[in-house]
Short mmCIF file of C-alpha atoms and ligand atoms in Angstrom, two decimals:
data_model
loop_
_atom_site.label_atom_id
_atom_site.label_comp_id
_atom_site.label_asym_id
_atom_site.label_seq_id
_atom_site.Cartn_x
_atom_site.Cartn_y
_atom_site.Cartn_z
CA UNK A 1 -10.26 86.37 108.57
CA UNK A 2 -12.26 88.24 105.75
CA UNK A 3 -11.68 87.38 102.39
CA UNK A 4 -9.70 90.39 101.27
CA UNK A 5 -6.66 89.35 103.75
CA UNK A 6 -7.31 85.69 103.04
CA UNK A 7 -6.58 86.55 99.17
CA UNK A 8 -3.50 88.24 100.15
CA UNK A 9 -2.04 85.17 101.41
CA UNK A 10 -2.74 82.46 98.53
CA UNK A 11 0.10 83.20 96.37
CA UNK A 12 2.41 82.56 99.62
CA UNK A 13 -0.10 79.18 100.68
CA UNK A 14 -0.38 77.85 97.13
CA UNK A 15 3.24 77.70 97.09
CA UNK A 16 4.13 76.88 100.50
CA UNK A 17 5.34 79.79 102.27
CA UNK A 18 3.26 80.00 105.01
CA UNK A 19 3.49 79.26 108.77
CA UNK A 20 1.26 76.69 110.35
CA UNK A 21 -0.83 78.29 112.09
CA UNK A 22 -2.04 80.65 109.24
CA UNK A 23 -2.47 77.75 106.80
CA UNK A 24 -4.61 76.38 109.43
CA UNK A 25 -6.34 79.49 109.43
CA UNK A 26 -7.01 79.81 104.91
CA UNK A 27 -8.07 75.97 105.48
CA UNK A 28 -10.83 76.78 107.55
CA UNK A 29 -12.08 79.97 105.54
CA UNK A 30 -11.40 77.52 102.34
CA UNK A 31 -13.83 75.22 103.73
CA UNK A 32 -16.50 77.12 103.71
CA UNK A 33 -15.75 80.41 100.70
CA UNK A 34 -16.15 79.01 97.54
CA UNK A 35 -14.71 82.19 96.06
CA UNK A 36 -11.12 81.94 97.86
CA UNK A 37 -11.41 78.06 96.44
CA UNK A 38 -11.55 79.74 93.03
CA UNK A 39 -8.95 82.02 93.72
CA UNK A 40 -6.69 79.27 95.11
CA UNK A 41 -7.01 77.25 92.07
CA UNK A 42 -5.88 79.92 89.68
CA UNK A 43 -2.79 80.22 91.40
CA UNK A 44 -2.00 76.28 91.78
CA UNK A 45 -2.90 76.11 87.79
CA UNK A 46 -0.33 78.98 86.77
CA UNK A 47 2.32 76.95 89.21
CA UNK A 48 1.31 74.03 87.76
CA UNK A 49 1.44 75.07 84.03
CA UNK A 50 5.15 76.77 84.21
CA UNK A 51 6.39 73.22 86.27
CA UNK A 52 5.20 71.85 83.13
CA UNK A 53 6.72 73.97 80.28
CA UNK A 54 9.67 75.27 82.36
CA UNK A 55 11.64 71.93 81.60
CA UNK A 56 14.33 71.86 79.87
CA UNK A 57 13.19 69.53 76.80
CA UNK A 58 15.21 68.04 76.00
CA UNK A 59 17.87 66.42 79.12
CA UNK A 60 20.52 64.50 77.73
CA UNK A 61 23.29 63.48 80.18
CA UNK A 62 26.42 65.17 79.15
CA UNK A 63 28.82 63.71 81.64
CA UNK A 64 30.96 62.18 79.42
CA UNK A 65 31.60 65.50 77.75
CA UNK A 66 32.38 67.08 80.96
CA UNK A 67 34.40 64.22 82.76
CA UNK A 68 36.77 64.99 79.08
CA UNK A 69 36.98 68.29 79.90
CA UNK A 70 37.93 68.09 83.09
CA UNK A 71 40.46 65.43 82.36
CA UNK A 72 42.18 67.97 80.52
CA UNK A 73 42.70 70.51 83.49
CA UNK A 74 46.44 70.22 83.40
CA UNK A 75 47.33 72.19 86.54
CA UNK A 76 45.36 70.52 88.73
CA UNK A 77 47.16 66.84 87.45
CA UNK A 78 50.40 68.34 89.15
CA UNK A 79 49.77 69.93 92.46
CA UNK A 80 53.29 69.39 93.42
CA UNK A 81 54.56 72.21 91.47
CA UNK A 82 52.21 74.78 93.50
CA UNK A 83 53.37 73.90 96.35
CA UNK A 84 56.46 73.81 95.71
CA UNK A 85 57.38 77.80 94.79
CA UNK A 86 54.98 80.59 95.05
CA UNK A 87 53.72 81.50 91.69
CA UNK A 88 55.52 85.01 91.91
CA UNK A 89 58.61 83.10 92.62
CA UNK A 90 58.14 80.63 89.52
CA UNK A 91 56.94 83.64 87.22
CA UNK A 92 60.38 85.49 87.80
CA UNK A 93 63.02 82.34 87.61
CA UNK A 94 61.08 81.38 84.24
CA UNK A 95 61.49 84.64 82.77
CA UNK A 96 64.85 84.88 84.03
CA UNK A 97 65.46 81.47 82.30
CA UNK A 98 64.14 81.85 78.72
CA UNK A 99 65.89 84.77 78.49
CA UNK A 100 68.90 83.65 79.13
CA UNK A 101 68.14 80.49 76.99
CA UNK A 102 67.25 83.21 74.28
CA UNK A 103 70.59 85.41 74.43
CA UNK A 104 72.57 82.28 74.71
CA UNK A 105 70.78 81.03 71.65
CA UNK A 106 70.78 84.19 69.71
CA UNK A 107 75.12 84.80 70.62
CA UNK A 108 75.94 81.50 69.20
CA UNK A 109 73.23 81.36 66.08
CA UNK A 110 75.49 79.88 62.99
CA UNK A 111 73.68 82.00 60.71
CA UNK A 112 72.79 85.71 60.16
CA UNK A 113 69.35 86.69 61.38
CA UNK A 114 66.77 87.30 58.58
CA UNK A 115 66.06 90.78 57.12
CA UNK A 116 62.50 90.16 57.34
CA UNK A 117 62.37 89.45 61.43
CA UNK A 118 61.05 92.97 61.89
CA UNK A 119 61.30 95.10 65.24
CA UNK A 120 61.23 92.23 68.01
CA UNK A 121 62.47 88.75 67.25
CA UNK A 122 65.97 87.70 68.31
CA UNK A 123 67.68 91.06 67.74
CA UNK A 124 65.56 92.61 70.38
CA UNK A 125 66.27 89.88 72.41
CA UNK A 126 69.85 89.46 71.52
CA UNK A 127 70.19 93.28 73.02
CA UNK A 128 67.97 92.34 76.27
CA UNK A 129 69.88 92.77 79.74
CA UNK A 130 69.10 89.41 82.18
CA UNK A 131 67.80 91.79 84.78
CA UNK A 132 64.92 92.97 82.02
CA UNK A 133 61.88 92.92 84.43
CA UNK A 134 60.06 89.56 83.92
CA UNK A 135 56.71 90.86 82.34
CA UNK A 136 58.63 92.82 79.64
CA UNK A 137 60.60 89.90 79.00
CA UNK A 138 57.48 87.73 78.81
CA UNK A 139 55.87 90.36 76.66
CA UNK A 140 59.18 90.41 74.12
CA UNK A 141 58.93 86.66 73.88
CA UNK A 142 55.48 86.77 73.46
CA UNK A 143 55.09 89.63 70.37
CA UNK A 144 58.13 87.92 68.58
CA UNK A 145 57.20 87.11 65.39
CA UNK A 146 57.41 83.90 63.89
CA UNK A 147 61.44 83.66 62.88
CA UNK A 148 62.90 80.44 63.48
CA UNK A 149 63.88 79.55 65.83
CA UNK A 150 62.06 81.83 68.38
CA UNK A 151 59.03 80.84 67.86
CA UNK A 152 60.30 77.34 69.66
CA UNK A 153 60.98 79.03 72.51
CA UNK A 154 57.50 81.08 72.43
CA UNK A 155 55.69 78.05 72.88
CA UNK A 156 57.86 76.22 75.28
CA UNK A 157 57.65 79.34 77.53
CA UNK A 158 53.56 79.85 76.84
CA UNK A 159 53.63 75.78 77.80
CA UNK A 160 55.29 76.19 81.08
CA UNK A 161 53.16 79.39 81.87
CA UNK A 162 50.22 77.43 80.54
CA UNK A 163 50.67 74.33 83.20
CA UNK A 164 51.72 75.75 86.10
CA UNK A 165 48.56 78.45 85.75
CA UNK A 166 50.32 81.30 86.21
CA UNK A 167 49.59 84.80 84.28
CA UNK A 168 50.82 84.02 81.27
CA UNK A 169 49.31 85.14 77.80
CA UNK A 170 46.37 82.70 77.43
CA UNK A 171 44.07 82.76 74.67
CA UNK A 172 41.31 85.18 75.37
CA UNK A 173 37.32 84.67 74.99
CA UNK A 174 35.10 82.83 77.41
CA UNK A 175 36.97 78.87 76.10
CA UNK A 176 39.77 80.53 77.56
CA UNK A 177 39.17 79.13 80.76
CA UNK A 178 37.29 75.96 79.96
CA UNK A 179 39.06 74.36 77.18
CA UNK A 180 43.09 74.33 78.10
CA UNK A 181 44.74 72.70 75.12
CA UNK A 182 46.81 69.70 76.34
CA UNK A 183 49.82 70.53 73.92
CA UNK A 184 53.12 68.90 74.66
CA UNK A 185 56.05 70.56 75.62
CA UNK A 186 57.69 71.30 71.92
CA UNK A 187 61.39 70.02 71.80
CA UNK A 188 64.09 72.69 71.73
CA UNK A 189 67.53 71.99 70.39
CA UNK A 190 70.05 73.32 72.79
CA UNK A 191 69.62 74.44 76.33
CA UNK A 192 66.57 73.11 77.78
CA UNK A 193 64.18 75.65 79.20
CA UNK A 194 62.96 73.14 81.99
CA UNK A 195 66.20 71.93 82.84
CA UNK A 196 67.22 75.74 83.27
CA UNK A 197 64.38 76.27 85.39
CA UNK A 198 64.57 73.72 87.17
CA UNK A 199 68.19 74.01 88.34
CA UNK A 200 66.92 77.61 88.98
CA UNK A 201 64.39 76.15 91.19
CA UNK A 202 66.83 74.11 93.37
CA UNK A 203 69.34 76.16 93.46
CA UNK B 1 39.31 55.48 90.49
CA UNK B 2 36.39 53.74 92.26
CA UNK B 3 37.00 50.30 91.99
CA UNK B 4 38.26 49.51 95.81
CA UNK B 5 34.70 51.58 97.11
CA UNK B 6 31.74 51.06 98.07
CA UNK B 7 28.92 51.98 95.71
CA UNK B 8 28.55 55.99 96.15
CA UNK B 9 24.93 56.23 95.01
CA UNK B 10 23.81 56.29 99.33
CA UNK B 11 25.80 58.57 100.07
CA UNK B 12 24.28 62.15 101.16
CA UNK B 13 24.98 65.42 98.81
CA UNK B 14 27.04 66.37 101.90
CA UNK B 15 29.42 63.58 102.28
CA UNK B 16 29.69 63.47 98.24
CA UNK B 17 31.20 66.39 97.81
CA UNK B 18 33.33 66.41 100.82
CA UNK B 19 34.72 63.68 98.41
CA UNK B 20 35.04 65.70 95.35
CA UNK B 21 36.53 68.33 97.49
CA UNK B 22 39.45 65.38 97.62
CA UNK B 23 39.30 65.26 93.93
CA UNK B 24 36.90 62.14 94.12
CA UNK B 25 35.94 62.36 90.36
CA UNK B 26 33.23 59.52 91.01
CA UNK B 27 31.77 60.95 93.78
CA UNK B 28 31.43 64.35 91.33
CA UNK B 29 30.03 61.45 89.09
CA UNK B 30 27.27 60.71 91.53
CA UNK B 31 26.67 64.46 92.25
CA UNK B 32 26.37 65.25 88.46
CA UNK B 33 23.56 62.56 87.74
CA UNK B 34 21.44 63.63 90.82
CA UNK B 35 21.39 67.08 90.11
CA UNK B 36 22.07 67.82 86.79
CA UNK B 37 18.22 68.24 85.62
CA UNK B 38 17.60 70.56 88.39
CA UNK B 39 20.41 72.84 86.98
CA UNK B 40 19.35 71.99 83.46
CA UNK B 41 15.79 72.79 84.04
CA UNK B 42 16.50 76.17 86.37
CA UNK B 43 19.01 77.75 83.18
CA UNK B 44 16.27 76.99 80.91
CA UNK B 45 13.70 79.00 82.33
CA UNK B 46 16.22 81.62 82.97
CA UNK B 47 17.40 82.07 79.24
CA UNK B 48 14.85 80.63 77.51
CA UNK B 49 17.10 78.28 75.40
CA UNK B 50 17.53 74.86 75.94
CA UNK B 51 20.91 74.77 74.20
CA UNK B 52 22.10 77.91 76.16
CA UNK B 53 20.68 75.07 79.10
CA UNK B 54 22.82 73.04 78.22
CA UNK B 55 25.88 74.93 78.05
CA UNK B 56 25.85 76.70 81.42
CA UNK B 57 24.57 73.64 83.06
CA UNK B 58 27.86 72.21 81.89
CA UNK B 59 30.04 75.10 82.70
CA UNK B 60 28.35 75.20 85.88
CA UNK B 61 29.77 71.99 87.41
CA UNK B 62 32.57 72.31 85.77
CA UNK B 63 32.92 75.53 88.20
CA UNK B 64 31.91 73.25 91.09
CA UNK B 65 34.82 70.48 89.87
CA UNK B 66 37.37 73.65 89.82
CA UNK B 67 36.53 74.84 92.63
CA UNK B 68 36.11 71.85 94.88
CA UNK B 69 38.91 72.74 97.12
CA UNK B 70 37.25 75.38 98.44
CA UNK B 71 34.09 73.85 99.07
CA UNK B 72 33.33 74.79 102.96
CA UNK B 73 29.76 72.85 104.05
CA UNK B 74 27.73 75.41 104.64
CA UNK B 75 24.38 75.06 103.86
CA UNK B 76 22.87 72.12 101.36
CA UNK B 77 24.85 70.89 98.49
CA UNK B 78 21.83 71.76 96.00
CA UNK B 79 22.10 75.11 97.41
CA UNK B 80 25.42 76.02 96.47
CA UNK B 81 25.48 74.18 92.90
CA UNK B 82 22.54 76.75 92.55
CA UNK B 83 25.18 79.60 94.38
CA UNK B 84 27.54 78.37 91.54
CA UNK B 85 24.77 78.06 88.81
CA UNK B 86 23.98 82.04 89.71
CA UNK B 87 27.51 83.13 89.74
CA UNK B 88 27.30 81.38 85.90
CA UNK B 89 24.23 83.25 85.17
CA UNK B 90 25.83 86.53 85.81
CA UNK B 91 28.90 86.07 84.08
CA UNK B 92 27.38 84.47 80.82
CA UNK B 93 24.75 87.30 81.15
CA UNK B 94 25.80 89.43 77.90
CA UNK B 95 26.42 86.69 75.95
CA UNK B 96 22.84 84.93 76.21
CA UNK B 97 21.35 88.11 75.59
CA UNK B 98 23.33 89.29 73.15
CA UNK B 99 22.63 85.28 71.10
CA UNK B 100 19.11 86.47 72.21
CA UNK B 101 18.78 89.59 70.43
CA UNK B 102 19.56 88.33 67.51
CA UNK B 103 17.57 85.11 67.59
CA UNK B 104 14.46 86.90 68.40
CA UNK B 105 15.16 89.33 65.24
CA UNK B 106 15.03 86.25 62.95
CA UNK B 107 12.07 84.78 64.83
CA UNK B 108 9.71 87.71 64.40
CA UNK B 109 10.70 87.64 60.62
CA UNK B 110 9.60 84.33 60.98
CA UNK B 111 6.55 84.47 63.02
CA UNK B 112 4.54 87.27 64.65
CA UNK B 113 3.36 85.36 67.77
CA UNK B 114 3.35 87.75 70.55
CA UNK B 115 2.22 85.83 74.06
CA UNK B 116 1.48 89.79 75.44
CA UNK B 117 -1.09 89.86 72.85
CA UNK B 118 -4.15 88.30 73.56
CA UNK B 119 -6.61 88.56 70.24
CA UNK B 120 -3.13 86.34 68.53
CA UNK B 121 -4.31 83.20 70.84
CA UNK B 122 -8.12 82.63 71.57
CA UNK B 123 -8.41 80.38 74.57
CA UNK B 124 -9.98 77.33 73.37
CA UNK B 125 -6.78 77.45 70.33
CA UNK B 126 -3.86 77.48 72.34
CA UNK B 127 -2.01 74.49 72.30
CA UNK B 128 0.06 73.00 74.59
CA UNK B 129 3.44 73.95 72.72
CA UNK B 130 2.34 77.42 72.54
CA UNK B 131 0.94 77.94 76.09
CA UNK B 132 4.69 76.92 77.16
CA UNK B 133 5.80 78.92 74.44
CA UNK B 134 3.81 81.89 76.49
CA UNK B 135 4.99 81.05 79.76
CA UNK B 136 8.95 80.73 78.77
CA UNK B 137 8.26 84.62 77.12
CA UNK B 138 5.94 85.43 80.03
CA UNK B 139 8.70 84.43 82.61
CA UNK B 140 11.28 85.96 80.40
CA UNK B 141 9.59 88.87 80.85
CA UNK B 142 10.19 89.24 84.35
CA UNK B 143 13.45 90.55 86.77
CA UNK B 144 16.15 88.61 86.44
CA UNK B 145 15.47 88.54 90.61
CA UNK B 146 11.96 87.89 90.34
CA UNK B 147 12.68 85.50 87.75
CA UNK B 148 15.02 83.19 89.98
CA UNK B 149 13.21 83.34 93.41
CA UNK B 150 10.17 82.53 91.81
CA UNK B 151 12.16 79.76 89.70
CA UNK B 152 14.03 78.39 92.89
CA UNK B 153 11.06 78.37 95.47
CA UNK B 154 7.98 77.17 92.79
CA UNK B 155 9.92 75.03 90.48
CA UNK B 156 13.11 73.90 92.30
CA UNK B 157 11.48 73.63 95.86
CA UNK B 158 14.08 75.23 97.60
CA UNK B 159 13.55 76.81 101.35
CA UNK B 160 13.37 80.55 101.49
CA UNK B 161 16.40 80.70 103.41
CA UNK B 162 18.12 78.98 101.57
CA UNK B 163 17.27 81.04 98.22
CA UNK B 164 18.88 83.70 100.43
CA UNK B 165 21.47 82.56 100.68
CA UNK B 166 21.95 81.74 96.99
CA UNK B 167 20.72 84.92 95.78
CA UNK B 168 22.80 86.95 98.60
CA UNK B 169 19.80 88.78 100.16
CA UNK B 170 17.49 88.47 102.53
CA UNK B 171 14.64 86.22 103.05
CA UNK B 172 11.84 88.71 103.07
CA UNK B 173 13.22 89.74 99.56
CA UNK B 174 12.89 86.44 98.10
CA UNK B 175 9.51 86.33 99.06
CA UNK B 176 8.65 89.42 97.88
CA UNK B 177 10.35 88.40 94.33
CA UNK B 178 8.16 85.28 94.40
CA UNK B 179 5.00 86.89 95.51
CA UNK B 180 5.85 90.30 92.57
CA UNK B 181 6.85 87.13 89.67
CA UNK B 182 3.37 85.04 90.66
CA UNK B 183 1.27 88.17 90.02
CA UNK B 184 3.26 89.27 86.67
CA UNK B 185 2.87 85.87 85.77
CA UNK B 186 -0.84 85.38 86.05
CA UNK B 187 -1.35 88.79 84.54
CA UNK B 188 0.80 87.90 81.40
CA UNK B 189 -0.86 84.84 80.96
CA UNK B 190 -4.79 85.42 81.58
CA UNK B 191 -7.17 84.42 79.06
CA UNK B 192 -4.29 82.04 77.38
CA UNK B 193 -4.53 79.22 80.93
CA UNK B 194 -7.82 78.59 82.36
CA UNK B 195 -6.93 81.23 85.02
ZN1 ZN C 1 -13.22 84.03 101.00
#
């Protein structure tokens, strides 16, 4: 082979992309073309300088930091509950339930609702038919603003949706996904959202 | 977890991770320490940063832990961390160079050091930190594609084919990435390496 086609071929034989019998074939035009050498070496020094500087400096082992993390992925400590309704199915009897723990709640409250509980809250949800499709319902519960004692019920529902990984309102942004917060279940006086769904869920 | 098993550090990539596909969280353990520096090292030279590194080489096997369910074995486990690591790459994308716009805008305030200009570095000057200086702003200067065949073939070692597979195309295109990065390269950076 004649230099100019030998050339062509160094960036593939300096980094190892060639098939025997052509790297058999540069060897023996190496052996005797000093120029090709040359040529040869500039590519093996601009592969060897970027293996060099193209390491990460500084490589601390973060496993720790990731094996806490992944400690945290809440769903995955309770396959059970996947398989044991489709996530449709689960979506609809939980919206179904915290409604109806919501109206019952908001029919026997002892006292007056507050004048500053503007737009959605408990009247809204006071006025909300059972058969309300689930996302609206979801979407009531969700915008409610903080009145006692809703806002109970916001997170208990957000919890559930939270754990069983279902479409719930999640906090948005790119920790979304990798930092679930491992919040408790809050307590709620009264009917108990889990023990509604639940009984839902067997029935 | 581990206690009633035999020491996993034997075991092949394959096996591992047919483990951590059964939520073996020591076999992921084992994984992890073999491989992190390869994923460590191949998001550095992609974004330049090594705290960016750091980051999506974290998120990165956190993906693989997520996702270990569906984990078929096709192909070598390095390869698909590196299918996952891409995937990463892609989707953190806008934010590294959106951190990267405006790092480089403080920077030049800072310094004027441009690697594309040669009079700013005579040969016999340029030190060590600032030849890899050139080379991570050479290399960033490439295709993102050019950028990770050449990164995954001349840095990482892995086959052709199986760069195809990670990058989704085919094999002749991963050379040709390599072969188009090499020459960008070595025209970037002439008269700052003894080229
Ligand atoms: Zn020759």
């Amino acid at each position: 082979m004649e230099c100019n086609e030998i050339r062509e071929k160094l960036a593939d034989y300096a980094s190892d992309d060639t098939s025997h019998a052509l790297r058999d074939a540069i060897e023996a035009h190496l052996a005797h073309c000093y120029v090709c050498r040359e040529e040869l070496s500039q590519h093996e020094a601009l592969l060897n300088a970027c293996r060099t500087a193209l390491r990460h400096p500084l490589p601390l082992d973060r496993w720790d930091e990731l094996r806490a993390i992944m400690d945290l992925d809440v769903p995955r400590q309770f396959p059970g509950w996947r398989k044991l309704v489709r996530r449709r199915a689960v979506a609809a009897v939980l919206a179904t339930a915290a409604t109806l723990v919501l109206v019952v709640r908001t029919v026997f409250a002892p006292a007056p609702l507050t004048q500053s509980d503007e737009g959605l809250g408990e009247d809204a949800l006071a006025s909300a038919p059972i058969s309300l499709a689930p996302d609206g319902l979801i979407s009531v519960v969700a915008a409610s603003r903080e009145a006692a004692p809703l806002q109970r019920y916001k997170d208990t529902v957000s919890y559930y949706f939270h754990s069983l990984d279902l479409d719930a309102p999640k906090p948005s942004g790119p920790d979304a996904e990798t930092t679930p917060s491992p919040q408790k279940a809050p307590d709620v006086t009264g009917p108990s959202i889990s023990l509604l769904m639940t009984s839902h869920i067997y029935a | 977890m581990g206690n009633r098993r035999q020491p996993q550090h034997d075991i092949p990539d394959a096996a591992l991770m047919l483990r951590v596909g059964r939520g073996d969280g020591d076999a992921f353990a084992v994984l992890y320490h073999r491989h992190y520096r390869k994923l460590l090292d191949f998001f550095y030279a992609m974004s330049g940063s090594a705290s960016t590194a750091e980051d999506l080489c974290q998120e990165c096997f956190l993906r693989v832990w997520r996702l270990r369910e569906r984990y078929a074995p096709t192909g070598s486990v390095v390869g698909y961390l590196f299918t996952i690591g891409r995937y990463v790459w892609y989707e953190q994308r806008p934010k590294i160079y959106r951190d990267q716009r405006v790092k480089s805008l403080s920077e030049a305030q800072v310094n004027g050091f441009d690697a594309t200009d040669s009079r700013a570095l005579p040969d016999a000057l340029a030190s060590r930190v600032e030849i890899e200086e050139a080379i991570l702003k050479a290399v960033a200067g490439l295709t993102e594609d050019q950028r990770m065949a050449f990164l995954l073939r001349t840095i990482q070692g892995l086959p052709l084919e199986e760069i195809a597979r990670v990058m989704a195309c085919p094999v002749n295109t991963v050379r040709s990435r390599k072969l188009s990065a090499m020459k960008r390269l070595r025209e970037a950076l002439r008269g700052l390496l003894v080229l």
